[in-house]
CSV table of C-alpha atoms in Angstrom, one decimal:
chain,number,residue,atom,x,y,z
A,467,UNK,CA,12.2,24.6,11.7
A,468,UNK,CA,12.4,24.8,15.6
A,469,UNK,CA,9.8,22.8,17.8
A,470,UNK,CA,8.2,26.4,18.6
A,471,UNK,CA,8.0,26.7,14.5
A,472,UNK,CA,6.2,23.6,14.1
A,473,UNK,CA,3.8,24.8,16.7
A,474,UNK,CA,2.9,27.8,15.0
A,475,UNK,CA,2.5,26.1,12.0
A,476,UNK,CA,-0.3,23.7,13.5
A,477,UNK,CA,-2.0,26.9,15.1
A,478,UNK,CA,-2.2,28.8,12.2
A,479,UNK,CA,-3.5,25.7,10.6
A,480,UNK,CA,-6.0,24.8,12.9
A,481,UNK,CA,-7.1,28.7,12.8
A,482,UNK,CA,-7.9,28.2,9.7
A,483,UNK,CA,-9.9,24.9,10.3
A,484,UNK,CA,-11.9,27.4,13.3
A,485,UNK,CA,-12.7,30.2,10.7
A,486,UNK,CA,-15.2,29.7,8.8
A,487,UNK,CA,-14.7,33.0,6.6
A,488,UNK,CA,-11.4,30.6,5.3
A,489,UNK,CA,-13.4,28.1,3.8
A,490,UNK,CA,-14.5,28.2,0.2
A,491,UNK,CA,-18.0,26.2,0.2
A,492,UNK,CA,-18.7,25.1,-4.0
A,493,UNK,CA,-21.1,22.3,-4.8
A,494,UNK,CA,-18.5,21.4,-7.6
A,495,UNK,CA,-15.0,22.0,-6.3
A,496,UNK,CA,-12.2,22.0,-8.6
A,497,UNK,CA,-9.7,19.8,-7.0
A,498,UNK,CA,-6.5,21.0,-7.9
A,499,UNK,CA,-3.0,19.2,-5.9
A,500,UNK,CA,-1.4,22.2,-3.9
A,501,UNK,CA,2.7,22.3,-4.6
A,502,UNK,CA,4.1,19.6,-2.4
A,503,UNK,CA,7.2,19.6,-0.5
A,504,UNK,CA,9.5,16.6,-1.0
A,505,UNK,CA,9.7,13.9,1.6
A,506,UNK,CA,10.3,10.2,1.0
A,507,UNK,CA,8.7,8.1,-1.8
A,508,UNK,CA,6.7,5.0,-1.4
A,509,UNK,CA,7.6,1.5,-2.3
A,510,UNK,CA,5.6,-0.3,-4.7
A,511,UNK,CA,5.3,-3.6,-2.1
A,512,UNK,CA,2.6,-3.4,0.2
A,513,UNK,CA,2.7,0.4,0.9
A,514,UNK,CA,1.5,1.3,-2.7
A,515,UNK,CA,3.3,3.3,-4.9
A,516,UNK,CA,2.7,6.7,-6.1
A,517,UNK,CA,1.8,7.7,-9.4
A,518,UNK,CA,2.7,11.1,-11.3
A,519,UNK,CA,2.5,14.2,-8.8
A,520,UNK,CA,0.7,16.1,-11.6
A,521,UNK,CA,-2.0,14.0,-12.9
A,522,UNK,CA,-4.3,14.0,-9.5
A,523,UNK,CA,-7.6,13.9,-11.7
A,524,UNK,CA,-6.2,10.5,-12.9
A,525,UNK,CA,-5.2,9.4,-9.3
A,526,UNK,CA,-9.0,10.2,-8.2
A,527,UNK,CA,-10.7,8.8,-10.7
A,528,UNK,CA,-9.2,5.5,-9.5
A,529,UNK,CA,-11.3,5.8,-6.1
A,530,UNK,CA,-14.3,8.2,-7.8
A,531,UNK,CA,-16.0,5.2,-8.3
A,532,UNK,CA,-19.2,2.9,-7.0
A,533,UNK,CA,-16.8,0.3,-5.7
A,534,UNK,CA,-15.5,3.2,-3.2
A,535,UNK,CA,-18.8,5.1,-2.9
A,536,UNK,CA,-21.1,2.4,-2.2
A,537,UNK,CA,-18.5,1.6,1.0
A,538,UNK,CA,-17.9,5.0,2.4
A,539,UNK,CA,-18.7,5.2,6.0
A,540,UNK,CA,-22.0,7.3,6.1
A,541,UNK,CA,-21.9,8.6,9.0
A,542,UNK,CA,-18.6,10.3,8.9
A,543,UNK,CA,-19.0,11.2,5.3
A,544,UNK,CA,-22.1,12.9,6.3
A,545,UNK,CA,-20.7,14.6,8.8
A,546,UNK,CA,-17.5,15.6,7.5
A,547,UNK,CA,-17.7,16.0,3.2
A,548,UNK,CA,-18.8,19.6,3.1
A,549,UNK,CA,-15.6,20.8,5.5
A,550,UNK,CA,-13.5,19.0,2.9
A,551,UNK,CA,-14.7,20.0,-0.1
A,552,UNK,CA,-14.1,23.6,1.7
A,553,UNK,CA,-11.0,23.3,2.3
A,554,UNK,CA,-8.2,25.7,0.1
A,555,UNK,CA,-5.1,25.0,-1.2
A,556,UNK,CA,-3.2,26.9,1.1
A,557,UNK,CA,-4.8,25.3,4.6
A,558,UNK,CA,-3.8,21.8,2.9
A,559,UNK,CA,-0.4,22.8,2.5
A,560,UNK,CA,-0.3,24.1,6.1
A,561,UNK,CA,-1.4,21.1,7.5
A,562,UNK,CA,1.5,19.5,5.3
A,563,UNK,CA,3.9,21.7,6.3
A,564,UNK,CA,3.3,20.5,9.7
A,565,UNK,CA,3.7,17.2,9.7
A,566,UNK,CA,6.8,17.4,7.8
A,567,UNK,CA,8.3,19.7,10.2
A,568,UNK,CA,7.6,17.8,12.4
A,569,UNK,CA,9.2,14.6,11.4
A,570,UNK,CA,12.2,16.8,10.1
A,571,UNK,CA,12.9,18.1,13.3
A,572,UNK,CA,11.7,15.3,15.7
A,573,UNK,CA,14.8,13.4,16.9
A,574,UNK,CA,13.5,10.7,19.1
A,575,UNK,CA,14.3,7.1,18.9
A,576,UNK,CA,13.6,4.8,21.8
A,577,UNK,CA,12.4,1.4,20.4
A,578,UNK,CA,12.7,-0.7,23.2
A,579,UNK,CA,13.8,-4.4,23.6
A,580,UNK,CA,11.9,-8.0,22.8
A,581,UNK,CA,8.4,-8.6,22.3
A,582,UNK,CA,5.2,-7.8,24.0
A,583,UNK,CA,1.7,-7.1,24.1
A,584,UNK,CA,0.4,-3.4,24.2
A,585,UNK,CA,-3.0,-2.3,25.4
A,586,UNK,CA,-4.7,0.7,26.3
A,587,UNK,CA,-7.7,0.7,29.4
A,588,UNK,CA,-8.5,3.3,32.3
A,589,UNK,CA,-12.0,4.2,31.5
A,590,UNK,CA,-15.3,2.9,32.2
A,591,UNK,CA,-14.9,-1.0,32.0
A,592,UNK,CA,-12.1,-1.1,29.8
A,593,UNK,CA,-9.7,-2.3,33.0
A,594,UNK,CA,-12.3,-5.0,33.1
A,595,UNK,CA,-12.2,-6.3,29.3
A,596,UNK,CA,-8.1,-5.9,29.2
A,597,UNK,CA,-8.1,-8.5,32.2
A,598,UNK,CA,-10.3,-11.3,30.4
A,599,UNK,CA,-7.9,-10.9,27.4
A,600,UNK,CA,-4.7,-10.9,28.8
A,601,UNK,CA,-6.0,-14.3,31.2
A,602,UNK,CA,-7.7,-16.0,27.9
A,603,UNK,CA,-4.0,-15.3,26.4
A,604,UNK,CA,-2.5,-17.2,29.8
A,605,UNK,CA,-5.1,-19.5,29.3
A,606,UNK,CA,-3.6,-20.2,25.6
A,607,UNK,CA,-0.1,-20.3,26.6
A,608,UNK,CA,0.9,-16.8,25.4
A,609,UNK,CA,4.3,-16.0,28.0
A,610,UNK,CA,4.5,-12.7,25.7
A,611,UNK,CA,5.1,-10.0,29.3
A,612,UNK,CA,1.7,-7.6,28.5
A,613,UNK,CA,1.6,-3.4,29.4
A,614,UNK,CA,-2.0,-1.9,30.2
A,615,UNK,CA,-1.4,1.8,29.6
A,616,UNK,CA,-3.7,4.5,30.6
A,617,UNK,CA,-3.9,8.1,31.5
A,618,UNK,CA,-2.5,9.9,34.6
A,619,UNK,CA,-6.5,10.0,36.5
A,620,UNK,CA,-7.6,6.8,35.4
A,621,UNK,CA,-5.4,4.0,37.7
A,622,UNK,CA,-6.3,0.4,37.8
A,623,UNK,CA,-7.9,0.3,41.3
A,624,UNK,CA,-6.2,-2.1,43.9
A,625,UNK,CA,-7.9,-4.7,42.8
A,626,UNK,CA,-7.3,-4.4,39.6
A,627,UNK,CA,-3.5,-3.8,40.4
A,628,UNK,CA,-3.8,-7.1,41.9
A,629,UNK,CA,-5.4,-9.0,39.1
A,630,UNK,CA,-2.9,-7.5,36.5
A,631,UNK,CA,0.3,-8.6,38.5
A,632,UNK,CA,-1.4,-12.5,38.9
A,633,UNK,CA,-1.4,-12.6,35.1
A,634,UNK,CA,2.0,-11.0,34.6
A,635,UNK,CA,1.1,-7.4,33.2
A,636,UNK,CA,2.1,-4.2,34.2
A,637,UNK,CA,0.2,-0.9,34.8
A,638,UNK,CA,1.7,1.7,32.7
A,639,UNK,CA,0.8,5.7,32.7
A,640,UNK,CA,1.4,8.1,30.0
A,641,UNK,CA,2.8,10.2,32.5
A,642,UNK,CA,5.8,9.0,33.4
A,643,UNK,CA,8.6,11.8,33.1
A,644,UNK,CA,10.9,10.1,31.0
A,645,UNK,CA,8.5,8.7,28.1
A,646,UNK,CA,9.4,9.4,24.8
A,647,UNK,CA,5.5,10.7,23.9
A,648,UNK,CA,4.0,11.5,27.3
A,649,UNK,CA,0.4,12.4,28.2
A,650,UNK,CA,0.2,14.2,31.1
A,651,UNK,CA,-3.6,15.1,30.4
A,652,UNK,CA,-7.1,14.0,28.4
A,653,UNK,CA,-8.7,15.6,25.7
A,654,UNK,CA,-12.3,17.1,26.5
A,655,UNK,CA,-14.4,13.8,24.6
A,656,UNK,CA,-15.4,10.4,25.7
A,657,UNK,CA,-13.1,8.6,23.2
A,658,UNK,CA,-9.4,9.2,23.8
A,659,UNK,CA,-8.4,7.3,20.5
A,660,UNK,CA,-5.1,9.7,20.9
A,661,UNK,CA,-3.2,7.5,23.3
A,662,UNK,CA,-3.0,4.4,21.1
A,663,UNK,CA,0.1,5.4,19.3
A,664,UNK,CA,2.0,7.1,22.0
A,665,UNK,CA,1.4,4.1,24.3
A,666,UNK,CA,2.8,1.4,21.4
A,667,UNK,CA,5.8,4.1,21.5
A,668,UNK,CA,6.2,4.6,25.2
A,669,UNK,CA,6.2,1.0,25.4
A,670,UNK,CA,9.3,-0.8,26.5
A,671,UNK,CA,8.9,-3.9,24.0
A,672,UNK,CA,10.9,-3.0,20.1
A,673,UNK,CA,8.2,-5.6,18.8
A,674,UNK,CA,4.4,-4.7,19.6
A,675,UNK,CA,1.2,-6.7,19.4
A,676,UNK,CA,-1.5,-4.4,20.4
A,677,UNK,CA,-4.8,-4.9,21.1
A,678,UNK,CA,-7.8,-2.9,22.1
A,679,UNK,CA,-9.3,-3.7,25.7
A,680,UNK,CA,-12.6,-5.3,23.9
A,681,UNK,CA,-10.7,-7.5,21.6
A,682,UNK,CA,-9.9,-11.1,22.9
A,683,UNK,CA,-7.6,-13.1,21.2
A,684,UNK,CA,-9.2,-17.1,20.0
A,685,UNK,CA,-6.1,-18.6,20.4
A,686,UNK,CA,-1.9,-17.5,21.0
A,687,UNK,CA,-1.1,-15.3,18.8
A,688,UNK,CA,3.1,-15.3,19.5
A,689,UNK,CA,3.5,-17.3,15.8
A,690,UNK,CA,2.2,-13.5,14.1
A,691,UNK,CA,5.7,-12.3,14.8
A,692,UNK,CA,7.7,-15.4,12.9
A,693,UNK,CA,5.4,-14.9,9.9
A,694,UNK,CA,6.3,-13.9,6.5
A,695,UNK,CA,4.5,-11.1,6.1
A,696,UNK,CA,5.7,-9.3,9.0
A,697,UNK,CA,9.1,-10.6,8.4
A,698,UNK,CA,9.0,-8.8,5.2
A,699,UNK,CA,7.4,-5.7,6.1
A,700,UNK,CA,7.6,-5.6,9.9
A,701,UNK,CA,4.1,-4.3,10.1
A,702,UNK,CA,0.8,-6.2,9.8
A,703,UNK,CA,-2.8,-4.4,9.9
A,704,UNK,CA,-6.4,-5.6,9.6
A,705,UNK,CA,-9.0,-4.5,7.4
A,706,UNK,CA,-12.3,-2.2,8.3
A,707,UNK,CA,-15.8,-2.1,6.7
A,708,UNK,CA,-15.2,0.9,4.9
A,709,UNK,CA,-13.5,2.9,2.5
A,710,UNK,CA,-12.0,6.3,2.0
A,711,UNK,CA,-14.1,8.9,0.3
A,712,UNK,CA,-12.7,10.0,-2.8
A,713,UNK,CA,-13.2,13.6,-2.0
A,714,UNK,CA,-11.6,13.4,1.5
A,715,UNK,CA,-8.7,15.8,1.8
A,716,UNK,CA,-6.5,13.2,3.5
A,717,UNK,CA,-4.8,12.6,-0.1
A,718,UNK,CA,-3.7,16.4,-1.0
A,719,UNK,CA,-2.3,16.7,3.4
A,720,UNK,CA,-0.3,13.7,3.0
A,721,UNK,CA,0.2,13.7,-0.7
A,722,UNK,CA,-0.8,9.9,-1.3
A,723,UNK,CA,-2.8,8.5,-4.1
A,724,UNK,CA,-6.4,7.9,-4.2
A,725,UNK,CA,-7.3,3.7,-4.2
A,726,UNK,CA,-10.2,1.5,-3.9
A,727,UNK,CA,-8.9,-0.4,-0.8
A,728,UNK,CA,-10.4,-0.8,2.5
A,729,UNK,CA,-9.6,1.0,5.4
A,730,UNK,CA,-7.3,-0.1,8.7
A,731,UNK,CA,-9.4,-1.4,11.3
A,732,UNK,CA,-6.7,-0.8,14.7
A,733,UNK,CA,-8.1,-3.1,17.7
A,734,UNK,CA,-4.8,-5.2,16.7
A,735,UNK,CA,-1.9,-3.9,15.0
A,736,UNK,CA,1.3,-5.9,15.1
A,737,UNK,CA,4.5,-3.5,14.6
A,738,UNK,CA,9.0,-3.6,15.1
A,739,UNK,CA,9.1,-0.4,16.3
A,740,UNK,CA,13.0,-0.1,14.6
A,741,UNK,CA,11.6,-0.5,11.2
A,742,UNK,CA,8.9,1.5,11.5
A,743,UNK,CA,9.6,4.5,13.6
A,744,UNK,CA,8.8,7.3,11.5
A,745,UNK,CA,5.3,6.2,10.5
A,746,UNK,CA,4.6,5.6,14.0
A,747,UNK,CA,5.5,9.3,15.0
A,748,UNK,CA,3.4,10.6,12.6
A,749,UNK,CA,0.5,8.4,13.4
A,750,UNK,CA,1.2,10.3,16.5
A,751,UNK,CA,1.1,13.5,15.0
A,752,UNK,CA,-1.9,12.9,13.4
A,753,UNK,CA,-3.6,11.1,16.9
A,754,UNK,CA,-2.3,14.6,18.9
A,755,UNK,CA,-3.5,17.0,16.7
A,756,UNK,CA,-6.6,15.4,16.5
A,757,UNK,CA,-9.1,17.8,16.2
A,758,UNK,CA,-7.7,18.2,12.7
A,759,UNK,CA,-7.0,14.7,11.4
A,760,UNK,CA,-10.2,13.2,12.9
A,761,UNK,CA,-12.2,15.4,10.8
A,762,UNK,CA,-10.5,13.2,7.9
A,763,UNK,CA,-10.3,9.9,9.2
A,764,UNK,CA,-12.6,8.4,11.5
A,765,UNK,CA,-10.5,7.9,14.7
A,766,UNK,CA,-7.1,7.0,15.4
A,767,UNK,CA,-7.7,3.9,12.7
A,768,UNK,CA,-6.6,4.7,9.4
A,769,UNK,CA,-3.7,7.1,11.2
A,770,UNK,CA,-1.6,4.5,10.8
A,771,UNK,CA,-1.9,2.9,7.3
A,772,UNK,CA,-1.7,6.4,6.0
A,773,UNK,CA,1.2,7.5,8.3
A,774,UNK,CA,3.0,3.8,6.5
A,775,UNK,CA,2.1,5.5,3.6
A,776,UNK,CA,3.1,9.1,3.3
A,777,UNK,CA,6.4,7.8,4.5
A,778,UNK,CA,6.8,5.0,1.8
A,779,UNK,CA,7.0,2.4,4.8
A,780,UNK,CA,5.9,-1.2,3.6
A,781,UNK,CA,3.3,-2.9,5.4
A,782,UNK,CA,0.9,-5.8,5.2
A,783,UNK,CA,-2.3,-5.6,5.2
A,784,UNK,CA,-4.1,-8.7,5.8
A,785,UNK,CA,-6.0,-9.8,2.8
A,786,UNK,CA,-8.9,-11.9,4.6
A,787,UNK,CA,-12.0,-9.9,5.1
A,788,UNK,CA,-12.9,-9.7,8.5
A,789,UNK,CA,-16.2,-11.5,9.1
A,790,UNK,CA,-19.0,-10.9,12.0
A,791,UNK,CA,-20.1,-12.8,14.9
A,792,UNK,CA,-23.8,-12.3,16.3
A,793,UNK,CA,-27.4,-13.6,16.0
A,794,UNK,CA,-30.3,-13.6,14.1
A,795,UNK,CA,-32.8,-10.9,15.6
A,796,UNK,CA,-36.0,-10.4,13.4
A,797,UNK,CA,-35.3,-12.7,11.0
A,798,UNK,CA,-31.6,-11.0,9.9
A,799,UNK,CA,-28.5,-11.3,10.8
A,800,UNK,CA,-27.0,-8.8,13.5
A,801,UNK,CA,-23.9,-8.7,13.7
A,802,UNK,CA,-21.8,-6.9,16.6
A,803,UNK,CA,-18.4,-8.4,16.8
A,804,UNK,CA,-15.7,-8.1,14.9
A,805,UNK,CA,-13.7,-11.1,13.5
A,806,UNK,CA,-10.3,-11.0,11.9
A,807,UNK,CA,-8.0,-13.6,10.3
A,808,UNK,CA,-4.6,-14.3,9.8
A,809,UNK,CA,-3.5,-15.0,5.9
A,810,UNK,CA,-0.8,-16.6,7.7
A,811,UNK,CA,-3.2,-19.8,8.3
A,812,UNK,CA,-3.5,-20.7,4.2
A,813,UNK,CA,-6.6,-21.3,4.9
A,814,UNK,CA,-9.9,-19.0,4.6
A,815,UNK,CA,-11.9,-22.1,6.3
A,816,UNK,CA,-9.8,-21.3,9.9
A,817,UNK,CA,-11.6,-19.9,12.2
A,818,UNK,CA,-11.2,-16.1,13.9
A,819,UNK,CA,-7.8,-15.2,14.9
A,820,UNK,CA,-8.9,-11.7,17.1
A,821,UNK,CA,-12.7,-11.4,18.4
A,822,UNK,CA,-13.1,-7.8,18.6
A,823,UNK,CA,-16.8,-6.7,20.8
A,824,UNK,CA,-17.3,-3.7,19.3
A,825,UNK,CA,-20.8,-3.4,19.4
A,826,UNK,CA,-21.6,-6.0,21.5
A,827,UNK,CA,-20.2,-3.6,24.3
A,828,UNK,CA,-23.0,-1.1,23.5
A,829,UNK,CA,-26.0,-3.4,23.2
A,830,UNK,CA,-28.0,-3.7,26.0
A,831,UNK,CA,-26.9,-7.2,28.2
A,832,UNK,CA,-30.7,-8.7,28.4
A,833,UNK,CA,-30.4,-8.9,24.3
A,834,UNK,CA,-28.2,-11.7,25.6
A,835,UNK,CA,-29.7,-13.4,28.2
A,836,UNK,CA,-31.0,-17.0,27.7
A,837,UNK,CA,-32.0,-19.9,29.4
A,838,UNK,CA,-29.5,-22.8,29.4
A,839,UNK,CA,-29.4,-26.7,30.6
A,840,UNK,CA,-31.1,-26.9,33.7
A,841,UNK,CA,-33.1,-23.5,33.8
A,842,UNK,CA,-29.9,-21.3,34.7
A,843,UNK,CA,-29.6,-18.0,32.9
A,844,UNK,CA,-27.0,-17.0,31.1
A,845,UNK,CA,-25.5,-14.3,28.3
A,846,UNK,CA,-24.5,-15.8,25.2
A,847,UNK,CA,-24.1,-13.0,22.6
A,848,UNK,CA,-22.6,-15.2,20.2
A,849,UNK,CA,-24.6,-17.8,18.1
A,850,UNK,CA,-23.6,-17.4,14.4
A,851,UNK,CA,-19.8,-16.4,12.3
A,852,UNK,CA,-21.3,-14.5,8.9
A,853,UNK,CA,-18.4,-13.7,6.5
A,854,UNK,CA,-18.1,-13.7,3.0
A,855,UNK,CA,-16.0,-16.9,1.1
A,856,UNK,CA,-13.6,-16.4,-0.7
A,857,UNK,CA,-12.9,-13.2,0.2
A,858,UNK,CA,-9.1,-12.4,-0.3
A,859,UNK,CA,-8.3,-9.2,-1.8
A,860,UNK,CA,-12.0,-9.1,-3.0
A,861,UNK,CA,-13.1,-5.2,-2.9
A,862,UNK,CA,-16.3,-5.6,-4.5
A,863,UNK,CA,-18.5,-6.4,-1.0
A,864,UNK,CA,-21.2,-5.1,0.8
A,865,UNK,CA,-21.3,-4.5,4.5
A,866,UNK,CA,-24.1,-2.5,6.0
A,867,UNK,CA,-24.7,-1.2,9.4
A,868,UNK,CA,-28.4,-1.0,10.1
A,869,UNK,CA,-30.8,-0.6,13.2
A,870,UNK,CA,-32.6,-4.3,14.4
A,871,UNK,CA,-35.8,-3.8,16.6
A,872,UNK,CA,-35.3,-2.5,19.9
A,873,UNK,CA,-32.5,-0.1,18.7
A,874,UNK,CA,-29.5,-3.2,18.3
A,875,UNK,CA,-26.6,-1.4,16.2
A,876,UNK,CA,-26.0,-4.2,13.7
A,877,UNK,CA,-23.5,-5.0,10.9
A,878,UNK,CA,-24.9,-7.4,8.0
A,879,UNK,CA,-23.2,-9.1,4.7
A,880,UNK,CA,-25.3,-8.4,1.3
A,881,UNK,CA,-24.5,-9.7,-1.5
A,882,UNK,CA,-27.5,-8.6,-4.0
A,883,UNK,CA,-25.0,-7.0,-6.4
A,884,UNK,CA,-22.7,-9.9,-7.6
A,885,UNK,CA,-20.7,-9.9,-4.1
A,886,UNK,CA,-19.5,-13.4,-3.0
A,887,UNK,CA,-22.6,-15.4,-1.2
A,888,UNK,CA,-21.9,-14.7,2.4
A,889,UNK,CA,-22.1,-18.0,4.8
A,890,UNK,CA,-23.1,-18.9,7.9
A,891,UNK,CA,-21.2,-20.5,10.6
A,892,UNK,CA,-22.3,-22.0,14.2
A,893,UNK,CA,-20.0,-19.4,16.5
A,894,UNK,CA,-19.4,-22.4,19.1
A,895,UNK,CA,-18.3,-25.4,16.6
A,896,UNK,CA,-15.9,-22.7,14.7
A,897,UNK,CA,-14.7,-21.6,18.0
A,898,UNK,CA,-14.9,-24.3,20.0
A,899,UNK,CA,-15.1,-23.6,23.9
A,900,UNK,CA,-14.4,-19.8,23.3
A,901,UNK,CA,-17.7,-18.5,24.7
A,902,UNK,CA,-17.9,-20.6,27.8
A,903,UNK,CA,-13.8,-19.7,28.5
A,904,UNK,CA,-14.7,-16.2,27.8
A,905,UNK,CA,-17.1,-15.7,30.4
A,906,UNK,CA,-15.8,-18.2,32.5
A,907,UNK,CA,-12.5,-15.6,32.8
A,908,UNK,CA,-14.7,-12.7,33.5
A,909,UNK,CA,-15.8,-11.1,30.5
A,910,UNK,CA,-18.2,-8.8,29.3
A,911,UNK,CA,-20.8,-8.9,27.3
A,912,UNK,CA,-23.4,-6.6,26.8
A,913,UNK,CA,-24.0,-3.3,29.0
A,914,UNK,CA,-25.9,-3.0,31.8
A,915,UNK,CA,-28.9,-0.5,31.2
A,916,UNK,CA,-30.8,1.0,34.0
């Protein structure tokens, strides 16, 4: 099928997603597996192996379960569960088609040389937040060379320019004629999760660490490329608080099994583009024709781990449960950073590998402020680590997202339903000198609210 083809397989797809008159509403669907065209089988190691393409009812009673239910992301499930439960056979198998085409016709292969550090920033502060990270990974002794990417109207100012090329990174824009998957324009939304994947791809490293522009390394991560379970798989991923509904329609379009796993969480993703460079043009796919795929998954996230997977592409994912840093506010825990670990450490008593501000960056900065040694103010978001111990390969856990006074989007560990006991770490003697370096390098905590 011609690049035109594939086109007007992905209109007529997304027509169907427009028009309403095309989709069945039932409060009991039957969920029967449209015909699937062949394409490449999964390996049983790390990417999970699939199990008879006949018996789906067997495949979704394996995630039709309170283990999955009770950690589907609410908000999205909310949102999204009647559109999926509408969906027919035939709009599945369109958006199938699709993809497959796409990859079937799709000749591109430019993986690039050495390693390096990918990350995407342009808007807002995002410029801002890539600069502390790349300078706390100078700061570490990290010599990986770094590319900020970002789209064609959104140029680090002069300044900015400046401060990039003292630390050894290079502005990159998605524009540039000869990129393999340029991005000459943005898409009409305030999150433009589709550039992750064409900037790891565009990129002129073959072996990627990328990381979002609010996720600040503890330490140098360089030893995640040497170990084993990249060297076996050549792809390692990190974990997210939730799980895949079992209804979502995400199975049946990319024909993968149903499992009680957790979901990809993509601030760091650490990828040899040779191995993997089918998986990664479908996680493009998948990030371009967003305004279908995001109706499934939540973001550009879990495109990748289920790209890995329709294709049969092994992959790691890391088997440490990320933990929380934050505060006590109203006598609860309130989380609003991410932590992630590296299984590579043998130990779940190390501390944080990747400190990822996700909701920190949305909280207002005078949640923050305190008074320190000598009367001076100062923003320390970071008091307690809450994680839960042992937690390898555990799926039977408990994160909740809930609203603290004053309107603080929090994350919290429960454990009232046999889940490990979560503990409670100081944030400064786990990760000694972090916060002080942090801001010391120009970081950002909290927004600024008028």
């Amino acid at each position: 099928m011609s690049k035109s083809s594939v086109g007007m397989v992905v209109q007529e797809a997304q027509g169907r997603y427009n028009d309403p008159s095309s989709l069945v509403a039932e409060d009991n669907p039957q969920k029967q597996k449209p015909e699937t065209a062949p394409h490449v089988q999964p390996v049983e190691e790390e990417a999970i192996a699939k199990d008879s393409q006949n018996d789906e009812s067997l495949e979704r009673d394996r995630c039709d379960t309170a283990s999955v239910s009770r950690n589907v992301d609410p908000n999205h499930t909310q949102a999204h569960l009647s559109w999926w439960r509408g969906l027919d056979s035939s709009t599945i198998d369109m958006y199938r088609r699709a993809w497959q085409s796409f990859l079937e016709n799709d000749k591109t292969k430019v993986v690039g040389k050495g390693r390096g550090i990918v990350l995407v920033a342009g808007n807002r502060d995002t410029f801002a937040r890539a600069l502390t990270s790349i300078k706390l990974l100078r700061q570490y002794g990290c010599a990986l060379p770094v590319e900020v990417w970002h789209l064609p109207d959104e140029h680090p100012n002069e300044e900015q320019a400046r401060e990039l090329q003292d630390v050894g990174a290079v502005p990159r824009d998605l524009a540039e004629p000869s990129l393999p998957r340029r991005i000459d324009h943005r898409r009409d939304a305030d999150k433009q999760f589709q550039i992750k994947a064409a900037s790891i791809i565009n990129s002129d490293f073959k072996e990627v660490l990328y990381l979002d522009s609010d996720n600040a390394p503890s330490r140098d991560p360089t030893f995640l490329f040497d170990s084993p379970n990249y060297r076996k798989t050549g792809a390692l991923f990190w974990p997210d608080f939730w799980k895949t509904h079992a209804e979502n329609k995400i199975f049946d379009v990319l024909d993968v099994p149903c499992r009680d796993e957790w979901e990809q969480e993509s601030g760091q993703i650490v990828v040899d583009k040779a191995r993997a460079w089918k998986p990664l043009q479908l996680a493009y796919f998948m990030q371009e024709h967003n305004d279908i795929y995001f109706q499934f998954l939540n973001g550009d996230k879990d495109t990748f781990k289920f790209a890995w997977k329709a294709l049969g592409v092994p992959y790691h994912m890391t088997e440490t449960f990320l933990g929380m840093g934050g505060s006590i506010v109203a006598g609860r825990f309130c989380g609003h950073t991410m932590l992630q670990y590296a299984d590579d450490d043998n130990d779940e008593n190390a501390p944080p590998l990747f400190v990822h501000a996700n909701l920190m960056k949305i909280t207002d900065k005078n949640h923050f402020m305190e008074e320190a040694e000598g009367g001076q103010t100062i923003e320390r978001p970071w008091h307690e680590i809450k994680r839960y111990r042992p937690s390898r390969n555990a799926v039977w856990l408990q994160p909740q997202f809930y609203i603290a006074p004053g309107g603080r989007a929090c994350m919290d560990f429960l454990n009232n339903e046999g889940e490990p006991e979560p503990v409670v770490e100081n944030f400064d003697e786990k990760l000694r000198a972090y916060q002080s370096l942090y801001f010391q390098e120009g970081g950002i905590g909290g927004e600024i609210r008028s």
